[in-house]
Coordinates of C-alpha atoms in Angstrom, one line a residue:
Chain C
X3 CA 263.7 12.4 232.4
X4 CA 266.3 10.1 234.0
X5 CA 268.6 10.8 231.1
X6 CA 268.5 14.5 231.8
X7 CA 269.2 14.0 235.5
X8 CA 272.1 11.8 234.6
X9 CA 273.4 14.5 232.3
X10 CA 273.2 17.2 235.1
X11 CA 274.9 14.9 237.5
X12 CA 277.8 14.2 235.1
X13 CA 278.1 17.9 234.3
X14 CA 278.4 18.7 238.0
X15 CA 280.9 15.9 238.6
X16 CA 283.2 17.0 235.8
X17 CA 283.1 20.6 236.9
X18 CA 283.8 19.7 240.6
X19 CA 286.5 17.3 239.5
X20 CA 288.2 20.1 237.5
X21 CA 288.1 22.4 240.6
X22 CA 289.6 19.7 242.8
X23 CA 292.3 18.9 240.3
X24 CA 293.2 22.6 240.0
X25 CA 293.4 22.9 243.8
X26 CA 295.6 19.8 244.1
X27 CA 298.0 21.1 241.5
X28 CA 298.4 24.3 243.3
X29 CA 298.9 22.6 246.7
X30 CA 301.5 20.1 245.4
X31 CA 303.5 22.2 243.0
X32 CA 302.9 25.7 244.3
X33 CA 303.3 27.2 240.8
X34 CA 304.2 30.9 240.9
X35 CA 302.0 31.8 238.0
X36 CA 298.8 29.8 238.9
X37 CA 296.7 31.0 241.8
X38 CA 294.3 28.5 243.4
X39 CA 290.5 28.5 242.9
X40 CA 289.9 30.0 246.4
X41 CA 292.3 32.9 245.7
X42 CA 290.3 33.6 242.4
X43 CA 287.0 33.4 244.2
X44 CA 288.2 35.9 246.9
X45 CA 289.5 38.2 244.2
X46 CA 286.1 37.9 242.4
X47 CA 284.3 38.9 245.5
X48 CA 286.6 41.8 246.2
X49 CA 286.3 43.1 242.6
X50 CA 282.5 42.7 242.8
X51 CA 282.3 44.6 246.1
X52 CA 284.4 47.5 244.7
X53 CA 281.9 47.8 241.8
X54 CA 284.7 47.6 239.2
X55 CA 283.7 44.1 238.0
X56 CA 280.0 45.0 237.5
X57 CA 281.0 48.2 235.6
X58 CA 283.3 46.5 233.2
X59 CA 281.3 43.4 232.7
X60 CA 278.1 45.3 232.0
X61 CA 279.8 47.6 229.5
X62 CA 281.1 44.5 227.7
X63 CA 277.8 42.8 227.7
X64 CA 276.1 45.9 226.2
X65 CA 278.7 45.9 223.5
X66 CA 278.2 42.2 222.9
X67 CA 274.5 42.4 222.7
X68 CA 274.5 45.6 220.6
X69 CA 276.9 44.4 218.0
X70 CA 275.5 40.9 217.9
X71 CA 272.0 42.3 217.3
X72 CA 273.2 44.6 214.6
X73 CA 275.2 41.8 212.9
X74 CA 272.3 39.4 213.1
X75 CA 269.9 41.9 211.5
X76 CA 272.2 42.9 208.7
X77 CA 273.3 39.4 208.1
X78 CA 269.7 38.2 208.0
X79 CA 268.6 40.9 205.5
X80 CA 271.6 40.4 203.2
X81 CA 271.5 36.6 203.5
X82 CA 267.8 36.3 202.8
X83 CA 268.1 38.6 199.9
X84 CA 271.0 36.6 198.4
X85 CA 269.1 33.4 199.0
X86 CA 266.1 34.5 197.0
X87 CA 267.7 36.7 194.3
X88 CA 270.1 34.6 192.2
X89 CA 271.6 37.7 190.5
X90 CA 272.4 39.4 193.8
X91 CA 274.0 36.2 195.0
X92 CA 276.2 36.0 191.9
X93 CA 277.1 39.6 192.4
X94 CA 278.0 39.4 196.1
X95 CA 279.1 35.8 196.6
X96 CA 282.8 36.5 195.8
X97 CA 282.9 39.5 198.2
X98 CA 281.3 37.5 201.0
X99 CA 283.9 34.8 200.6
X100 CA 286.7 37.3 200.7
X101 CA 285.1 39.0 203.8
X102 CA 284.9 35.6 205.5
X103 CA 288.7 35.2 205.1
X104 CA 289.8 38.7 206.4
X105 CA 291.5 38.2 209.8
X106 CA 289.5 39.6 212.7
X107 CA 292.5 41.6 213.8
X108 CA 292.9 43.4 210.5
X109 CA 289.3 44.6 210.6
X110 CA 289.7 45.8 214.2
X111 CA 292.9 47.7 213.5
X112 CA 291.5 49.4 210.4
X113 CA 288.3 50.4 212.1
X114 CA 290.2 52.1 214.9
X115 CA 292.4 53.8 212.4
X116 CA 289.6 55.0 210.2
X117 CA 286.9 55.8 212.8
X118 CA 289.1 56.7 215.8
X119 CA 289.2 55.2 219.3
X120 CA 285.5 55.4 219.9
X121 CA 282.4 53.3 220.3
X122 CA 281.4 53.5 216.7
X123 CA 284.7 51.9 215.7
X124 CA 284.4 49.2 218.3
X125 CA 280.9 48.2 217.3
X126 CA 281.6 48.4 213.6
X127 CA 284.7 46.2 214.0
X128 CA 282.6 43.5 215.6
X129 CA 279.7 43.8 213.1
X130 CA 282.0 43.8 210.0
X131 CA 283.6 40.7 211.3
X132 CA 280.4 38.9 212.1
X133 CA 278.1 39.9 209.2
X134 CA 279.6 37.6 206.5
X135 CA 279.1 34.4 208.6
X136 CA 275.6 35.4 209.4
X137 CA 274.9 36.1 205.8
X138 CA 276.0 32.6 204.8
X139 CA 273.8 31.0 207.4
X140 CA 270.7 33.0 206.3
X141 CA 271.4 32.4 202.7
X142 CA 271.2 28.7 203.4
X143 CA 268.0 29.3 205.3
X144 CA 266.4 31.3 202.5
X145 CA 267.3 28.7 199.9
X146 CA 265.7 26.0 202.0
X147 CA 262.4 27.9 202.3
X148 CA 259.5 25.7 201.1
X149 CA 257.5 27.8 198.6
X150 CA 254.8 25.2 198.6
X151 CA 253.8 26.5 202.0
X152 CA 254.1 30.1 200.8
X153 CA 251.7 29.2 198.0
X154 CA 249.2 28.0 200.7
X155 CA 249.4 31.5 202.2
X156 CA 249.0 33.1 198.8
X157 CA 246.0 31.1 197.7
X158 CA 244.2 31.4 201.0
X159 CA 244.8 35.2 200.8
X160 CA 246.5 35.5 204.2
X161 CA 247.5 39.0 205.3
X162 CA 251.1 40.1 204.9
X163 CA 251.7 39.9 208.6
X164 CA 250.3 36.4 208.9
X165 CA 252.2 35.2 205.9
X166 CA 255.4 36.6 207.3
X167 CA 255.1 35.5 210.9
X168 CA 253.1 32.2 210.6
X169 CA 254.3 30.8 207.3
X170 CA 257.6 32.4 206.1
X171 CA 259.7 33.3 209.2
X172 CA 259.0 30.0 211.1
X173 CA 261.0 28.3 208.3
X174 CA 264.0 30.5 209.2
X175 CA 263.8 30.1 213.0
X176 CA 266.3 27.1 213.0
X177 CA 268.7 29.4 211.2
X178 CA 268.1 32.3 213.6
X179 CA 269.0 29.8 216.4
X180 CA 272.1 28.6 214.6
X181 CA 273.2 32.1 214.0
X182 CA 272.6 33.1 217.6
X183 CA 274.4 30.2 219.1
X184 CA 277.5 30.4 216.9
X185 CA 277.3 34.2 216.7
X186 CA 277.1 35.0 220.4
X187 CA 280.0 32.6 221.3
X188 CA 282.2 34.3 218.7
X189 CA 281.1 37.9 219.2
X190 CA 282.0 38.1 222.8
X191 CA 285.5 36.8 222.1
X192 CA 285.9 39.4 219.3
X193 CA 284.6 42.1 221.6
X194 CA 287.3 41.4 224.2
X195 CA 290.0 41.8 221.5
X196 CA 288.4 45.1 220.4
X197 CA 288.4 46.3 224.0
X198 CA 292.0 45.3 224.5
X199 CA 293.1 47.2 221.5
X200 CA 291.1 50.4 221.5
X201 CA 288.8 50.9 224.5
X202 CA 289.3 52.4 227.9
X203 CA 286.7 50.3 229.7
X204 CA 285.2 46.8 229.5
X205 CA 286.5 43.3 230.4
X206 CA 289.0 43.3 227.5
X207 CA 290.5 46.6 228.7
X208 CA 290.7 45.3 232.3
X209 CA 292.4 42.1 231.1
X210 CA 295.0 44.2 229.3
X211 CA 295.7 46.1 232.5
X212 CA 296.1 42.9 234.5
X213 CA 298.4 41.6 231.7
X214 CA 300.7 44.5 232.2
X215 CA 301.0 43.8 235.9
X216 CA 301.1 40.0 235.5
X217 CA 298.0 39.9 237.7
X218 CA 296.9 36.4 236.9
X219 CA 294.3 36.2 239.7
X220 CA 292.6 39.2 238.3
X221 CA 292.6 37.7 234.8
X222 CA 291.0 34.5 236.0
X223 CA 288.5 36.3 238.2
X224 CA 287.2 38.3 235.3
X225 CA 287.2 35.4 233.0
X226 CA 285.1 33.3 235.4
X227 CA 282.6 36.1 235.9
X228 CA 282.2 36.6 232.1
X229 CA 282.0 32.9 231.2
X230 CA 279.3 32.4 233.9
X231 CA 277.3 35.3 232.6
X232 CA 277.4 34.0 229.0
X233 CA 276.4 30.5 230.1
X234 CA 273.5 32.0 232.0
X235 CA 272.3 34.0 228.9
X236 CA 272.6 30.8 226.9
X237 CA 270.7 28.7 229.4
X238 CA 268.0 31.2 230.4
X239 CA 267.3 33.0 227.1
X240 CA 268.5 31.0 224.1
X241 CA 267.6 27.5 225.3
X242 CA 264.1 28.7 226.4
X243 CA 263.6 30.3 223.0
X244 CA 264.7 27.2 221.3
X245 CA 262.4 25.0 223.2
X246 CA 259.4 27.2 222.5
X247 CA 260.2 27.5 218.8
X248 CA 261.1 23.9 218.2
X249 CA 258.3 22.3 220.2
X250 CA 256.6 20.9 217.1
X251 CA 259.7 18.8 216.2
X252 CA 259.4 16.5 219.2
Chain Z
X29 CA 229.9 30.8 187.0
X30 CA 233.6 30.0 186.4
X31 CA 234.6 30.6 182.8
X32 CA 237.9 28.9 181.8
X33 CA 239.3 29.4 178.3
X34 CA 243.0 28.7 178.2
X35 CA 244.7 28.9 174.8
X36 CA 248.1 27.7 175.8
X37 CA 250.3 27.0 178.8
X38 CA 254.0 26.3 178.5
X39 CA 256.6 26.2 181.2
X40 CA 259.3 27.5 178.8
X41 CA 259.0 28.8 175.3
X42 CA 261.2 26.0 174.1
X43 CA 259.1 23.2 175.6
X44 CA 255.9 21.6 174.3
X45 CA 252.8 23.2 175.7
X46 CA 251.3 21.4 178.7
X47 CA 247.8 22.7 178.0
X48 CA 246.4 23.7 174.7
X49 CA 242.8 24.9 174.1
X50 CA 240.9 24.0 177.3
X51 CA 237.6 25.7 177.7
X52 CA 234.7 24.9 179.9
X53 CA 232.4 26.6 182.3
X54 CA 231.3 25.5 185.8
X55 CA 228.1 26.6 187.4
X56 CA 227.9 28.0 190.8
X57 CA 227.7 25.2 193.4
X58 CA 228.5 22.6 190.9
X59 CA 230.8 19.7 191.6
X60 CA 233.0 19.0 188.6
X61 CA 235.6 16.3 188.4
X62 CA 238.6 16.7 186.0
X63 CA 239.9 13.3 184.9
X64 CA 243.0 12.5 182.9
X65 CA 246.0 10.3 182.7
X66 CA 248.8 11.3 185.0
X67 CA 251.0 14.0 183.7
X68 CA 248.1 15.5 181.7
X69 CA 248.4 18.9 183.1
X70 CA 245.6 18.5 185.6
X71 CA 247.5 20.1 188.5
X72 CA 248.7 22.9 186.2
X73 CA 245.1 23.6 185.3
X74 CA 244.3 24.1 189.0
X75 CA 247.4 26.3 189.5
X76 CA 246.2 28.5 186.7
X77 CA 242.6 28.7 188.1
X78 CA 243.8 29.4 191.6
X79 CA 245.9 32.4 190.4
X80 CA 249.1 31.0 191.8
X81 CA 250.4 30.8 188.2
X82 CA 249.4 33.7 185.9
X83 CA 251.8 32.9 183.1
X84 CA 249.6 31.6 180.3
X85 CA 247.7 32.8 177.3
X86 CA 243.9 32.8 177.6
X87 CA 241.4 33.9 180.1
X88 CA 240.0 32.7 183.3
X89 CA 237.0 34.4 184.8
X90 CA 236.0 33.9 188.4
X91 CA 232.7 35.4 189.4
X92 CA 232.5 38.1 192.1
X93 CA 230.4 37.0 195.1
X94 CA 228.3 39.6 196.9
X95 CA 230.5 42.4 195.4
X96 CA 233.9 40.9 196.5
X97 CA 236.3 38.6 194.7
X98 CA 235.6 34.9 195.0
X99 CA 237.2 33.2 197.9
X100 CA 239.3 30.2 196.9
X101 CA 240.3 27.2 198.9
X102 CA 242.9 24.8 197.5
X103 CA 243.5 21.3 198.7
X104 CA 246.8 20.2 197.4
X105 CA 248.0 16.7 196.7
X106 CA 250.0 16.8 199.9
X107 CA 248.3 18.2 203.0
X108 CA 250.7 21.2 203.1
X109 CA 250.1 22.0 206.8
X110 CA 252.4 24.3 208.6
X111 CA 254.5 21.9 210.7
X112 CA 255.0 24.5 213.5
X113 CA 251.3 25.0 214.0
X114 CA 248.9 22.7 215.8
X115 CA 245.9 21.3 214.0
X116 CA 243.7 24.0 215.5
X117 CA 246.2 26.8 214.6
X118 CA 246.5 25.5 211.1
X119 CA 242.8 25.8 210.6
X120 CA 242.6 29.1 212.3
X121 CA 245.4 30.4 210.1
X122 CA 243.0 30.9 207.2
X123 CA 240.2 32.4 209.1
X124 CA 240.0 36.1 208.4
X125 CA 240.3 38.3 211.5
X126 CA 236.8 39.5 211.1
X127 CA 235.3 36.1 210.7
X128 CA 234.9 34.1 213.9
X129 CA 237.9 31.9 214.6
X130 CA 235.8 29.9 217.0
X131 CA 234.4 27.9 214.2
X132 CA 237.7 26.2 213.7
X133 CA 237.1 23.9 216.7
X134 CA 233.7 23.0 215.4
X135 CA 235.0 22.1 211.9
X136 CA 237.8 20.0 213.3
X137 CA 235.2 18.2 215.4
X138 CA 233.1 17.6 212.3
X139 CA 236.0 15.9 210.6
X140 CA 236.6 13.7 213.6
X141 CA 239.6 15.4 215.1
X142 CA 238.1 16.9 218.2
X143 CA 240.6 15.0 220.3
X144 CA 243.6 16.2 218.3
X145 CA 243.2 19.9 218.3
X146 CA 246.6 20.6 219.9
X147 CA 248.6 17.9 218.0
X148 CA 251.3 19.0 215.6
X149 CA 251.1 17.6 212.0
X150 CA 254.1 15.3 212.7
X151 CA 252.0 13.6 215.4
X152 CA 249.1 12.9 213.1
X153 CA 248.7 10.1 210.6
X154 CA 248.5 10.8 206.8
X155 CA 244.7 10.5 206.9
X156 CA 244.4 12.8 209.8
X157 CA 246.6 15.4 208.2
X158 CA 244.4 15.4 205.2
X159 CA 241.4 15.9 207.4
X160 CA 243.0 18.9 208.8
X161 CA 243.7 20.1 205.3
X162 CA 240.0 19.5 204.5
X163 CA 238.9 21.4 207.6
X164 CA 241.2 24.3 206.6
X165 CA 239.7 24.4 203.2
X166 CA 236.2 24.7 204.6
X167 CA 237.2 27.1 207.3
X168 CA 238.1 29.6 204.6
X169 CA 234.4 29.5 203.6
X170 CA 235.3 29.1 199.9
X171 CA 233.2 30.1 197.0
X172 CA 235.4 27.9 194.9
X173 CA 237.1 24.8 196.2
X174 CA 240.0 23.4 194.1
X175 CA 241.1 19.9 195.0
X176 CA 244.1 18.2 193.5
X177 CA 243.8 14.4 194.1
X178 CA 243.4 15.1 197.8
X179 CA 242.7 11.5 198.8
X180 CA 245.4 9.8 196.8
X181 CA 247.6 7.2 198.5
X182 CA 245.3 6.7 201.4
X183 CA 243.8 3.4 202.5
X184 CA 240.5 2.7 200.8
X185 CA 238.4 2.9 204.0
X186 CA 240.0 6.2 205.1
X187 CA 239.6 7.7 201.6
X188 CA 236.0 6.5 201.6
X189 CA 235.3 8.3 204.9
X190 CA 236.9 11.5 203.7
X191 CA 234.9 11.5 200.5
X192 CA 231.7 11.2 202.5
X193 CA 233.0 14.0 204.7
X194 CA 233.7 16.1 201.6
X195 CA 230.2 15.5 200.3
X196 CA 228.6 16.4 203.6
X197 CA 230.5 19.7 203.8
X198 CA 229.8 20.5 200.1
X199 CA 226.1 19.9 200.5
X200 CA 226.1 22.1 203.7
X201 CA 228.1 25.0 202.3
X202 CA 227.5 24.7 198.5
X203 CA 230.9 25.9 197.2
X204 CA 231.7 25.3 193.5
X205 CA 234.1 22.3 193.4
X206 CA 236.8 21.5 190.9
X207 CA 238.1 18.1 191.8
X208 CA 241.1 16.7 189.9
X209 CA 241.5 12.9 189.9
X210 CA 242.8 10.0 187.9
X211 CA 240.4 7.7 189.6
X212 CA 237.2 7.3 187.6
X213 CA 235.3 5.5 190.4
X214 CA 236.0 8.3 192.8
X215 CA 235.0 10.9 190.2
X216 CA 231.7 9.2 189.4
X217 CA 230.9 8.8 193.1
X218 CA 231.4 12.5 193.8
X219 CA 230.8 14.7 190.9
X220 CA 227.9 16.2 189.0
X221 CA 229.9 16.4 185.9
X222 CA 233.0 14.8 184.5
X223 CA 235.6 16.5 182.3
X224 CA 238.0 14.1 180.6
X225 CA 241.4 15.4 179.5
X226 CA 243.7 14.2 176.7
X227 CA 247.3 13.5 177.2
X228 CA 249.7 16.4 177.0
X229 CA 249.1 19.0 175.7
X230 CA 245.8 18.7 177.6
X231 CA 242.5 19.6 176.2
X232 CA 238.9 18.5 177.0
X233 CA 237.9 15.4 175.1
X234 CA 234.6 14.7 176.8
X235 CA 232.2 16.5 179.0
X236 CA 229.7 14.1 180.7
X237 CA 227.0 14.7 183.3
X238 CA 226.7 12.0 185.9
X239 CA 223.0 11.1 186.0
X240 CA 222.9 8.9 189.1
X241 CA 220.8 10.4 191.8
X242 CA 222.4 11.4 195.1
X243 CA 223.1 10.0 197.7
X244 CA 225.0 7.6 195.5
X245 CA 228.3 7.0 197.2
X246 CA 227.2 3.6 198.6
X247 CA 225.2 2.6 195.5
X248 CA 228.0 0.5 194.1
X249 CA 226.0 -1.2 191.4
X250 CA 224.7 2.1 189.9
X251 CA 228.2 3.5 190.0
X252 CA 229.9 0.6 188.3
X253 CA 227.1 0.4 185.7
X254 CA 227.7 4.0 184.8
X255 CA 231.4 3.4 184.6
X256 CA 231.0 0.3 182.4
X257 CA 228.7 2.1 180.0
X258 CA 231.1 5.0 179.7
X259 CA 234.1 2.7 179.1
X260 CA 232.2 0.6 176.6
X261 CA 231.5 3.6 174.5
X262 CA 235.0 5.1 174.9
X263 CA 237.4 2.2 175.7
X264 CA 240.5 4.5 175.5
X265 CA 239.0 7.3 177.6
X266 CA 241.3 6.9 180.6
X267 CA 244.5 7.0 178.5
X268 CA 243.3 10.3 177.2
X269 CA 241.7 9.3 173.8
X270 CA 238.2 9.1 172.6
X271 CA 238.8 6.3 170.1
X272 CA 241.5 4.0 168.8
X273 CA 242.6 6.2 165.8

């Protein structure tokens, strides 16, 4: 318990120290291209009150969650299949490796060219970028499944549902967690690029507008809002889920 | 009545057979121990009878009970509990939805784990994990109980306690038991009948009824006398041979 309190304290100290340092730099050097933290906060409040911030952030969050969920499901299905079926793995392994190495930007540009500047293209771009890494994670998971435990389910004649949810899938939960952690962190970064290049709303689009006007305060205000939101999702949802799923390891 | 007649079991066509020509029958409610040197295909035999492995030539008949297929419980060499389920959840896992899951607590109390219902397997000692596995096996209300050296690598006192527990549960529920072991003392103490296997490829070399009256688990002199007589007649029995030829 003391250890965790210490951790929270240090986290707070480092964060507060960063803000102080930022403010000091602005006071002493008065850089033209770096607004102070107070200016960013004021802008944040103004954008929030006008409703603009909420609109763009919520659109982006929807895109992140939608494309992430889709990528997770497809990656899980493909990865698990490849992990269990050696021939399928041999067939697709090379393609997955190639897909892993295609630059994010190429996929995004091609999707917009082929599907047009619309939501389908935006979501597909993210999903296509993300599925290969998810596939690799779940292939590892499926390979690590302990069939001795599956045999227990078979010999005791468990129903399909029970075998799946009590015996098989729990072995993959650590991989679902790993995929969620790494996946979410990357997906929202990809979504911003997608929005910058081909959408007319969302945080990425807004950042592009601010860029054209050299509006650095706006860029920082949106960035802070978005980072805070992602951290909250992480702390409230993912960490709770992890704790409930991983309790038995303590 | 279980009717086993296996002609041959190989793991690959190119390899030597693991089992060749094993046939025996086991009566309903009988406790039969299968004894053989290690690597004699004893575990494979149980895999085949359990239906986990169907790839063999021959025939295994398990009787229907009350018009349904016989229920099988299998106690493996390792406890094979689900690490993410508590002791109670592990036992409940095998209870059919229609059968009362409430019995799980009772069975765990019977095996002396009433205070550990909510412990995860990692928090339990090896002996306690095996008790959970034993409780799970009986929770399933088996008609046939397959046991693959379930008490191996335990301290003698713990193993002794678990054997007594097994006998109590067996006498209470009367399942047919096939108990694989390489420990002759354990087999004589527990079983109605002993089946001795040869080295690979395994076949039955001796089928002997244990004539000592129950309860006999603490009757050390009768047990060791029976063992000595057996080994005097067949000195090479435990290495899988009937005589020195």
